[in-house]
mmCIF file of C-alpha atoms in Angstrom:
data_model
loop_
_atom_site.group_PDB
_atom_site.id
_atom_site.type_symbol
_atom_site.label_atom_id
_atom_site.label_comp_id
_atom_site.label_asym_id
_atom_site.label_seq_id
_atom_site.Cartn_x
_atom_site.Cartn_y
_atom_site.Cartn_z
ATOM 1 C CA LYS A 1 -4.577 -38.111 196.265
ATOM 2 C CA GLN A 2 -6.624 -38.806 193.137
ATOM 3 C CA TRP A 3 -8.765 -41.478 194.784
ATOM 4 C CA TYR A 4 -9.413 -39.210 197.747
ATOM 5 C CA GLN A 5 -10.520 -36.323 195.527
ATOM 6 C CA ARG A 6 -12.951 -38.626 193.720
ATOM 7 C CA ARG A 7 -14.200 -40.010 197.021
ATOM 8 C CA VAL A 8 -14.844 -36.489 198.306
ATOM 9 C CA ALA A 9 -16.697 -35.688 195.081
ATOM 10 C CA ILE A 10 -18.978 -38.688 195.522
ATOM 11 C CA THR A 11 -19.540 -37.970 199.217
ATOM 12 C CA ALA A 12 -20.328 -34.317 198.479
ATOM 13 C CA GLY A 13 -22.739 -35.447 195.779
ATOM 14 C CA HIS A 14 -24.516 -37.585 198.344
ATOM 15 C CA PHE A 15 -25.312 -34.485 200.401
ATOM 16 C CA MET A 16 -25.883 -31.981 197.586
ATOM 17 C CA ASN A 17 -27.817 -33.999 194.999
ATOM 18 C CA ALA A 18 -31.509 -34.759 195.042
ATOM 19 C CA MET A 19 -32.581 -37.965 196.770
ATOM 20 C CA ILE A 20 -32.219 -40.729 194.190
ATOM 21 C CA PRO A 21 -33.632 -44.242 194.127
ATOM 22 C CA GLY A 22 -31.485 -47.228 194.926
ATOM 23 C CA LEU A 23 -30.665 -50.063 192.582
ATOM 24 C CA THR A 24 -33.691 -52.040 193.743
ATOM 25 C CA GLY A 25 -36.100 -49.305 192.613
ATOM 26 C CA ASP A 26 -36.847 -48.189 196.160
ATOM 27 C CA LYS A 27 -34.792 -45.760 198.248
ATOM 28 C CA MET A 28 -31.190 -46.568 199.116
ATOM 29 C CA SER A 29 -30.859 -48.247 202.484
ATOM 30 C CA SER A 30 -27.895 -49.373 204.554
ATOM 31 C CA SER A 31 -30.003 -52.356 205.642
ATOM 32 C CA GLU A 32 -30.409 -53.429 202.007
ATOM 33 C CA PRO A 33 -26.891 -53.871 200.576
ATOM 34 C CA ASP A 34 -28.078 -54.494 197.025
ATOM 35 C CA SER A 35 -29.754 -51.073 196.890
ATOM 36 C CA LYS A 36 -26.439 -49.202 196.851
ATOM 37 C CA ILE A 37 -22.831 -49.263 195.669
ATOM 38 C CA ASP A 38 -20.234 -48.967 198.419
ATOM 39 C CA LEU A 39 -17.065 -46.979 197.752
ATOM 40 C CA ILE A 40 -14.883 -50.029 198.367
ATOM 41 C CA ASP A 41 -17.007 -52.600 196.517
ATOM 42 C CA PRO A 42 -14.726 -54.754 194.316
ATOM 43 C CA PRO A 43 -15.621 -55.117 190.600
ATOM 44 C CA SER A 44 -17.269 -58.510 191.184
ATOM 45 C CA ALA A 45 -19.622 -57.036 193.818
ATOM 46 C CA VAL A 46 -20.467 -54.052 191.602
ATOM 47 C CA LYS A 47 -21.245 -56.359 188.672
ATOM 48 C CA LYS A 48 -23.445 -58.579 190.851
ATOM 49 C CA LYS A 49 -25.432 -55.626 192.230
ATOM 50 C CA ILE A 50 -25.825 -54.022 188.801
ATOM 51 C CA ASN A 51 -27.015 -57.296 187.229
ATOM 52 C CA LYS A 52 -29.670 -57.668 189.954
ATOM 53 C CA ALA A 53 -30.802 -54.032 189.717
ATOM 54 C CA PHE A 54 -34.413 -53.171 188.974
ATOM 55 C CA CYS A 55 -34.360 -51.982 185.349
ATOM 56 C CA GLU A 56 -37.547 -52.416 183.309
ATOM 57 C CA PRO A 57 -37.311 -51.763 179.569
ATOM 58 C CA GLY A 58 -38.422 -48.198 178.812
ATOM 59 C CA ASN A 59 -39.095 -47.371 182.474
ATOM 60 C CA VAL A 60 -37.326 -44.133 183.405
ATOM 61 C CA THR A 61 -39.121 -43.723 186.760
ATOM 62 C CA ASN A 62 -37.417 -44.956 189.941
ATOM 63 C CA ASN A 63 -34.651 -46.393 187.778
ATOM 64 C CA GLY A 64 -31.563 -46.476 190.000
ATOM 65 C CA LEU A 65 -29.200 -47.073 187.086
ATOM 66 C CA LEU A 66 -30.389 -43.948 185.291
ATOM 67 C CA SER A 67 -30.076 -41.981 188.526
ATOM 68 C CA PHE A 68 -26.497 -43.212 188.976
ATOM 69 C CA SER A 69 -25.841 -42.134 185.406
ATOM 70 C CA GLU A 70 -27.245 -38.641 185.935
ATOM 71 C CA TYR A 71 -25.737 -37.813 189.322
ATOM 72 C CA VAL A 72 -22.506 -39.826 189.343
ATOM 73 C CA ILE A 73 -21.365 -40.969 185.908
ATOM 74 C CA PHE A 74 -22.020 -37.863 183.771
ATOM 75 C CA PRO A 75 -20.279 -35.570 186.316
ATOM 76 C CA TYR A 76 -17.404 -38.069 186.376
ATOM 77 C CA LEU A 77 -17.163 -38.092 182.563
ATOM 78 C CA GLY A 78 -17.040 -34.298 182.247
ATOM 79 C CA GLU A 79 -16.838 -33.461 178.532
ATOM 80 C CA LYS A 80 -16.622 -37.115 177.474
ATOM 81 C CA GLU A 81 -19.659 -38.911 176.074
ATOM 82 C CA PHE A 82 -21.446 -41.794 177.772
ATOM 83 C CA GLU A 83 -20.611 -44.812 175.620
ATOM 84 C CA ILE A 84 -22.490 -48.078 175.220
ATOM 85 C CA LYS A 85 -20.566 -50.944 173.673
ATOM 86 C CA ARG A 86 -22.494 -53.758 171.996
ATOM 87 C CA LYS A 87 -22.208 -56.124 169.053
ATOM 88 C CA PRO A 88 -23.422 -54.978 165.600
ATOM 89 C CA GLU A 89 -26.215 -57.553 165.638
ATOM 90 C CA HIS A 90 -27.488 -55.965 168.881
ATOM 91 C CA GLY A 91 -27.535 -52.437 167.454
ATOM 92 C CA GLY A 92 -23.853 -51.530 167.546
ATOM 93 C CA ASP A 93 -22.091 -48.949 169.710
ATOM 94 C CA ALA A 94 -23.865 -45.767 170.806
ATOM 95 C CA SER A 95 -22.805 -42.613 172.658
ATOM 96 C CA TYR A 96 -24.671 -39.830 174.428
ATOM 97 C CA ALA A 97 -23.414 -36.305 175.077
ATOM 98 C CA ASN A 98 -25.763 -35.630 177.994
ATOM 99 C CA PHE A 99 -28.107 -37.404 180.371
ATOM 100 C CA GLU A 100 -31.333 -36.306 178.681
ATOM 101 C CA LEU A 101 -30.269 -37.994 175.447
ATOM 102 C CA LEU A 102 -29.456 -41.208 177.332
ATOM 103 C CA LYS A 103 -32.766 -41.075 179.202
ATOM 104 C CA GLU A 104 -34.757 -40.589 175.994
ATOM 105 C CA ALA A 105 -32.903 -43.449 174.288
ATOM 106 C CA TYR A 106 -33.806 -45.715 177.198
ATOM 107 C CA ARG A 107 -37.421 -44.520 177.286
ATOM 108 C CA THR A 108 -37.860 -45.274 173.568
ATOM 109 C CA GLU A 109 -36.002 -48.594 173.991
ATOM 110 C CA ALA A 110 -33.211 -47.636 171.626
ATOM 111 C CA ILE A 111 -31.098 -49.156 174.391
ATOM 112 C CA TYR A 112 -32.104 -52.064 176.612
ATOM 113 C CA PRO A 113 -31.567 -52.990 180.276
ATOM 114 C CA LEU A 114 -28.506 -55.127 179.567
ATOM 115 C CA ASP A 115 -26.943 -52.296 177.515
ATOM 116 C CA LEU A 116 -27.420 -49.858 180.400
ATOM 117 C CA LYS A 117 -26.275 -52.329 183.053
ATOM 118 C CA ASN A 118 -23.043 -53.159 181.217
ATOM 119 C CA ALA A 119 -22.207 -49.481 180.672
ATOM 120 C CA VAL A 120 -23.057 -48.300 184.197
ATOM 121 C CA GLY A 121 -21.173 -51.199 185.788
ATOM 122 C CA GLY A 122 -18.087 -50.441 183.710
ATOM 123 C CA TYR A 123 -18.073 -46.745 184.578
ATOM 124 C CA ILE A 124 -18.639 -47.338 188.290
ATOM 125 C CA ASN A 125 -15.744 -49.788 188.401
ATOM 126 C CA GLN A 126 -13.533 -47.226 186.614
ATOM 127 C CA LEU A 127 -14.507 -44.609 189.176
ATOM 128 C CA LEU A 128 -13.943 -46.853 192.192
ATOM 129 C CA ALA A 129 -10.757 -48.582 190.988
ATOM 130 C CA PRO A 130 -8.266 -46.209 192.678
ATOM 131 C CA ILE A 131 -10.265 -46.247 195.914
ATOM 132 C CA VAL A 132 -10.494 -50.038 195.989
ATOM 133 C CA LYS A 133 -6.776 -50.285 195.271
ATOM 134 C CA GLU A 134 -5.909 -47.897 198.108
ATOM 135 C CA PHE A 135 -8.076 -49.853 200.547
ATOM 136 C CA GLN A 136 -6.077 -53.028 200.001
ATOM 137 C CA SER A 137 -3.647 -51.853 202.673
ATOM 138 C CA LYS A 138 -3.892 -53.597 206.042
ATOM 139 C CA GLU A 139 -4.393 -50.289 207.852
ATOM 140 C CA LEU A 140 -7.362 -49.197 205.746
ATOM 141 C CA LYS A 141 -8.932 -52.655 205.769
ATOM 142 C CA LYS A 142 -8.890 -52.497 209.574
ATOM 143 C CA LEU A 143 -10.341 -48.985 209.497
ATOM 144 C CA SER A 144 -13.143 -50.131 207.169
ATOM 145 C CA SER A 145 -14.032 -53.117 209.376
ATOM 146 C CA GLN A 146 -14.199 -50.843 212.439
ATOM 147 C CA ALA A 147 -16.341 -48.261 210.646
ATOM 148 C CA TYR A 148 -18.735 -50.806 209.148
ATOM 149 C CA PRO A 149 -18.822 -53.871 211.412
ATOM 150 C CA VAL A 150 -20.747 -56.923 210.253
ATOM 151 C CA ALA A 151 -24.048 -57.240 212.108
ATOM 152 C CA ASN A 152 -23.847 -59.940 214.761
ATOM 153 C CA THR A 153 -27.101 -61.732 213.971
ATOM 154 C CA LYS A 154 -28.022 -65.344 213.488
ATOM 155 C CA GLY A 155 -26.572 -66.643 210.259
ATOM 156 C CA GLY A 156 -24.462 -63.504 209.849
ATOM 157 C CA LYS A 157 -27.225 -61.583 208.057
ATOM 158 C CA ALA A 158 -28.855 -58.344 209.098
ATOM 159 C CA ALA A 159 -32.484 -58.609 210.130
ATOM 160 C CA GLU A 160 -34.955 -57.722 207.397
ATOM 161 C CA PRO A 161 -37.451 -54.921 208.130
ATOM 162 C CA ASP A 162 -41.067 -55.919 208.470
ATOM 163 C CA ARG A 163 -43.037 -55.505 205.254
ATOM 164 C CA PRO A 164 -46.529 -56.612 204.200
ATOM 165 C CA VAL A 165 -46.688 -59.847 202.248
ATOM 166 C CA ASP A 166 -48.013 -59.120 198.759
ATOM 167 C CA ILE A 167 -47.152 -59.656 195.087
ATOM 168 C CA SER A 168 -44.699 -56.720 195.057
ATOM 169 C CA ARG A 169 -42.226 -58.787 197.080
ATOM 170 C CA VAL A 170 -42.006 -61.401 194.334
ATOM 171 C CA ASP A 171 -39.629 -60.628 191.465
ATOM 172 C CA ILE A 172 -41.602 -61.870 188.442
ATOM 173 C CA ARG A 173 -40.002 -61.008 185.125
ATOM 174 C CA VAL A 174 -40.506 -61.608 181.444
ATOM 175 C CA GLY A 175 -38.174 -64.356 180.287
ATOM 176 C CA LYS A 176 -37.384 -65.746 176.857
ATOM 177 C CA ILE A 177 -36.486 -69.426 176.612
ATOM 178 C CA ILE A 178 -33.380 -69.521 174.424
ATOM 179 C CA HIS A 179 -32.585 -73.214 174.925
ATOM 180 C CA ILE A 180 -34.490 -76.191 176.270
ATOM 181 C CA GLU A 181 -33.660 -79.874 176.642
ATOM 182 C CA PRO A 182 -34.847 -82.852 178.698
ATOM 183 C CA HIS A 183 -33.250 -83.237 182.107
ATOM 184 C CA PRO A 184 -30.678 -86.043 181.791
ATOM 185 C CA ASP A 185 -31.719 -87.676 185.064
ATOM 186 C CA ALA A 186 -35.465 -86.990 185.347
ATOM 187 C CA ASP A 187 -38.192 -88.030 182.915
ATOM 188 C CA SER A 188 -40.620 -85.285 183.980
ATOM 189 C CA LEU A 189 -38.247 -82.316 183.906
ATOM 190 C CA TYR A 190 -36.920 -79.851 181.332
ATOM 191 C CA VAL A 191 -33.699 -77.855 181.659
ATOM 192 C CA GLU A 192 -34.131 -74.364 180.199
ATOM 193 C CA LYS A 193 -31.813 -71.441 179.597
ATOM 194 C CA ILE A 194 -33.887 -68.287 180.005
ATOM 195 C CA ASP A 195 -32.981 -64.679 179.228
ATOM 196 C CA VAL A 196 -34.391 -62.539 182.066
ATOM 197 C CA GLY A 197 -32.533 -59.339 181.198
ATOM 198 C CA GLU A 198 -29.303 -60.143 183.035
ATOM 199 C CA ALA A 199 -25.743 -60.485 181.749
ATOM 200 C CA GLU A 200 -26.137 -64.263 181.456
ATOM 201 C CA PRO A 201 -29.242 -66.446 180.977
ATOM 202 C CA ARG A 202 -30.534 -68.335 184.002
ATOM 203 C CA THR A 203 -30.823 -72.084 184.246
ATOM 204 C CA VAL A 204 -34.361 -73.056 185.230
ATOM 205 C CA ILE A 205 -35.706 -76.554 185.845
ATOM 206 C CA SER A 206 -39.413 -77.102 185.225
ATOM 207 C CA GLY A 207 -41.620 -80.164 185.629
ATOM 208 C CA LEU A 208 -43.445 -79.704 182.319
ATOM 209 C CA ARG A 209 -42.383 -82.654 180.166
ATOM 210 C CA ASN A 210 -45.642 -84.495 180.834
ATOM 211 C CA PHE A 211 -47.731 -81.421 180.008
ATOM 212 C CA VAL A 212 -46.112 -79.228 177.329
ATOM 213 C CA ALA A 213 -44.200 -80.247 174.201
ATOM 214 C CA GLN A 214 -40.602 -79.064 174.022
ATOM 215 C CA GLU A 215 -41.071 -77.297 170.680
ATOM 216 C CA LYS A 216 -43.881 -75.141 172.119
ATOM 217 C CA LEU A 217 -41.558 -73.794 174.799
ATOM 218 C CA ASP A 218 -38.480 -73.176 172.678
ATOM 219 C CA GLY A 219 -38.261 -69.407 172.047
ATOM 220 C CA ALA A 220 -41.393 -68.639 174.082
ATOM 221 C CA LEU A 221 -41.885 -65.570 176.273
ATOM 222 C CA VAL A 222 -42.701 -66.744 179.784
ATOM 223 C CA ALA A 223 -43.230 -65.439 183.330
ATOM 224 C CA VAL A 224 -40.325 -66.315 185.634
ATOM 225 C CA VAL A 225 -40.034 -65.935 189.409
ATOM 226 C CA CYS A 226 -36.459 -64.691 189.840
ATOM 227 C CA ASN A 227 -35.940 -64.216 193.576
ATOM 228 C CA LEU A 228 -36.536 -67.692 194.954
ATOM 229 C CA LYS A 229 -33.567 -69.318 196.647
ATOM 230 C CA PRO A 230 -31.719 -71.437 194.017
ATOM 231 C CA ALA A 231 -32.404 -75.143 194.458
ATOM 232 C CA ASN A 232 -30.713 -78.306 193.204
ATOM 233 C CA MET A 233 -33.072 -80.468 191.159
ATOM 234 C CA ARG A 234 -31.590 -83.845 190.329
ATOM 235 C CA GLY A 235 -28.057 -82.500 190.263
ATOM 236 C CA ILE A 236 -28.718 -79.224 188.409
ATOM 237 C CA LYS A 237 -29.241 -75.924 190.207
ATOM 238 C CA SER A 238 -32.451 -74.128 189.228
ATOM 239 C CA GLN A 239 -32.296 -70.316 189.410
ATOM 240 C CA GLY A 240 -35.977 -69.553 188.976
ATOM 241 C CA MET A 241 -39.447 -70.917 188.342
ATOM 242 C CA LEU A 242 -41.807 -70.727 185.371
ATOM 243 C CA LEU A 243 -45.321 -69.700 186.327
ATOM 244 C CA CYS A 244 -48.113 -71.915 185.012
ATOM 245 C CA ALA A 245 -51.876 -72.268 185.316
ATOM 246 C CA SER A 246 -53.175 -75.564 186.646
ATOM 247 C CA ASP A 247 -56.588 -77.170 187.115
ATOM 248 C CA LYS A 248 -57.639 -78.491 190.536
ATOM 249 C CA ASP A 249 -56.540 -82.054 189.806
ATOM 250 C CA HIS A 250 -53.230 -80.929 188.311
ATOM 251 C CA THR A 251 -53.986 -82.964 185.205
ATOM 252 C CA THR A 252 -53.804 -79.943 182.903
ATOM 253 C CA VAL A 253 -50.926 -77.486 183.212
ATOM 254 C CA GLU A 254 -50.397 -74.515 180.901
ATOM 255 C CA VAL A 255 -47.445 -72.148 180.732
ATOM 256 C CA LEU A 256 -48.611 -68.546 181.129
ATOM 257 C CA THR A 257 -48.341 -66.420 177.997
ATOM 258 C CA VAL A 258 -46.778 -62.967 178.004
ATOM 259 C CA ALA A 259 -48.034 -60.157 175.759
ATOM 260 C CA GLU A 260 -46.194 -59.834 172.464
ATOM 261 C CA GLY A 261 -43.817 -56.890 172.548
ATOM 262 C CA SER A 262 -42.728 -57.511 176.149
ATOM 263 C CA LYS A 263 -38.953 -57.536 176.623
ATOM 264 C CA PRO A 264 -36.887 -60.044 178.630
ATOM 265 C CA GLY A 265 -36.171 -58.592 182.054
ATOM 266 C CA GLU A 266 -39.310 -56.445 182.236
ATOM 267 C CA ARG A 267 -41.022 -56.783 185.573
ATOM 268 C CA ILE A 268 -44.495 -58.306 185.730
ATOM 269 C CA THR A 269 -46.685 -56.753 188.407
ATOM 270 C CA SER A 270 -49.984 -54.954 188.962
ATOM 271 C CA ASP A 271 -50.867 -51.276 189.059
ATOM 272 C CA LEU A 272 -51.496 -51.361 192.823
ATOM 273 C CA PHE A 273 -48.412 -53.318 193.926
ATOM 274 C CA THR A 274 -45.343 -51.561 192.543
ATOM 275 C CA GLN A 275 -42.816 -51.576 195.386
ATOM 276 C CA ALA A 276 -39.418 -53.117 194.626
ATOM 277 C CA PRO A 277 -39.233 -56.894 195.220
ATOM 278 C CA ASP A 278 -37.124 -58.635 197.857
ATOM 279 C CA THR A 279 -33.586 -59.439 196.736
ATOM 280 C CA GLN A 280 -34.228 -63.071 197.682
ATOM 281 C CA LEU A 281 -37.333 -64.509 199.322
ATOM 282 C CA ASN A 282 -36.715 -66.163 202.655
ATOM 283 C CA PRO A 283 -38.001 -69.750 202.211
ATOM 284 C CA LYS A 284 -38.658 -70.068 205.935
ATOM 285 C CA LYS A 285 -41.199 -67.235 205.802
ATOM 286 C CA LYS A 286 -43.186 -68.875 202.953
ATOM 287 C CA ILE A 287 -43.721 -65.494 201.267
ATOM 288 C CA PHE A 288 -44.228 -66.865 197.775
ATOM 289 C CA GLU A 289 -46.591 -69.559 199.026
ATOM 290 C CA LYS A 290 -48.745 -66.915 200.760
ATOM 291 C CA VAL A 291 -48.817 -64.763 197.622
ATOM 292 C CA GLN A 292 -49.526 -67.799 195.438
ATOM 293 C CA SER A 293 -52.797 -68.504 197.230
ATOM 294 C CA ASP A 294 -54.228 -65.242 195.808
ATOM 295 C CA LEU A 295 -53.029 -65.811 192.228
ATOM 296 C CA THR A 296 -55.651 -67.077 189.797
ATOM 297 C CA THR A 297 -57.081 -66.593 186.318
ATOM 298 C CA ASN A 298 -60.396 -64.830 185.720
ATOM 299 C CA ASP A 299 -63.158 -65.582 183.201
ATOM 300 C CA SER A 300 -61.148 -63.755 180.523
ATOM 301 C CA LEU A 301 -58.085 -65.986 181.112
ATOM 302 C CA GLU A 302 -56.187 -63.037 182.628
ATOM 303 C CA VAL A 303 -53.884 -63.695 185.578
ATOM 304 C CA THR A 304 -54.876 -61.725 188.665
ATOM 305 C CA TYR A 305 -53.622 -61.146 192.190
ATOM 306 C CA LYS A 306 -56.450 -60.286 194.614
ATOM 307 C CA GLY A 307 -58.475 -59.253 191.573
ATOM 308 C CA GLU A 308 -55.752 -56.981 190.138
ATOM 309 C CA LEU A 309 -54.404 -57.817 186.671
ATOM 310 C CA LEU A 310 -50.791 -58.854 186.314
ATOM 311 C CA ARG A 311 -49.258 -57.240 183.259
ATOM 312 C CA THR A 312 -46.255 -55.881 181.410
ATOM 313 C CA SER A 313 -46.135 -52.586 179.551
ATOM 314 C CA ALA A 314 -47.393 -54.498 176.482
ATOM 315 C CA GLY A 315 -50.457 -56.105 178.048
ATOM 316 C CA PRO A 316 -51.842 -58.655 180.546
ATOM 317 C CA ILE A 317 -50.490 -62.103 181.396
ATOM 318 C CA LEU A 318 -52.819 -64.867 180.193
ATOM 319 C CA ALA A 319 -53.472 -68.583 180.503
ATOM 320 C CA PRO A 320 -54.129 -70.338 177.162
ATOM 321 C CA SER A 321 -57.461 -71.930 178.188
ATOM 322 C CA LEU A 322 -57.871 -72.410 181.957
ATOM 323 C CA VAL A 323 -60.301 -70.106 183.813
ATOM 324 C CA LYS A 324 -60.450 -69.891 187.606
ATOM 325 C CA ALA A 325 -57.154 -71.761 187.627
ATOM 326 C CA ALA A 326 -54.480 -71.808 190.308
ATOM 327 C CA ILE A 327 -51.108 -70.311 189.424
ATOM 328 C CA ARG A 328 -48.172 -72.513 190.353
#
C-alpha cells in the first residue's frame, strides 16, 4: 500500500541516514516526545511539536527542522521544489530546488523561523496523512498501544533524565511586544501579546504598570522565558515571563533590552551553555529559581549568568541603568 511504502522509506532512512538532531536541538530521544515526529502523530500534534521546535534565526547548526527538510522532505518531494507560502508583506512565496539553496536562504535570513516551521509542518502532515488514516482502524490502534505502551508513572508522565541545573534548561527567547494593555482586573499588571517566533503570539502578564510606562513597552524587543508552566493571573492565562532587572528594594524595575537586529524567536543564551532547553520546567523542582540566583548585571550593564554574558547573535542583553542588579 502507498502508506506502507512511505513508512518503509522513512524507516529505512532512519537506519541509512546520518544521525540528525531532534526538534529540540539535541539528539532525538524516545524519552523526549517533543524531540521527534511519530509516524502516527495527527496533524495537531505535528503542528504543536513544530511550533515548539528549537529554530533560531540564521542558525543552521543543530537545527532539527533543516535536518528534517534535508533527509525526509526533499527525498519525499523528488523533482518538486520546496515551497514556502507567505503573504506579500512578509516577503511573498519562495521555492527552493535543493536543500543547499534552502539552507543558505535560512542562514542569510531570507526566510525566518515561522516560514520554515509552517512549510515543514505542512509537508510532514502531507507525508503522514495516509499512515494516520490507516491507523484509525481498531486493529491498528490496538497494535500501536501494545507496541508503545504509556509509561505507568505518577501523573502519567515518563520520568525525566537527570540533568545539571543551569541556564541552558531555561528557554529564553527574543520577543517583540505587538500589543499591550492594562489588565482589566489588576491595577499593577499589563496584558501583552508577544511574538516569540511561533505561529501565534503568546499572552504574557507582567507586573510592570507601577514601573514602566505602557508606551515604552509597545513594540519593544524583550527577553521572554518561554518554558514556564502557564499560570492564571487574575483570570488570564500567562504563557511566559518578561525578564527585568531590579534593585535590592524592588523600588526600581527595568525591562531588559535586546540588541537591535535580534529577531523574535531567537534564543538568548551564553557561549558556554548551549544545550537545548527543557520543553517545560517542572515547577516542583524550582529550576528557574535556582538559575535566577546566578543571573545579574555587571558594571557594564550586561546581563550575565555565572559571569558569562547572555546574548543573541546581534549582541548582549542589557539593563538600561542598573548595575549589580538581580534579574527577575
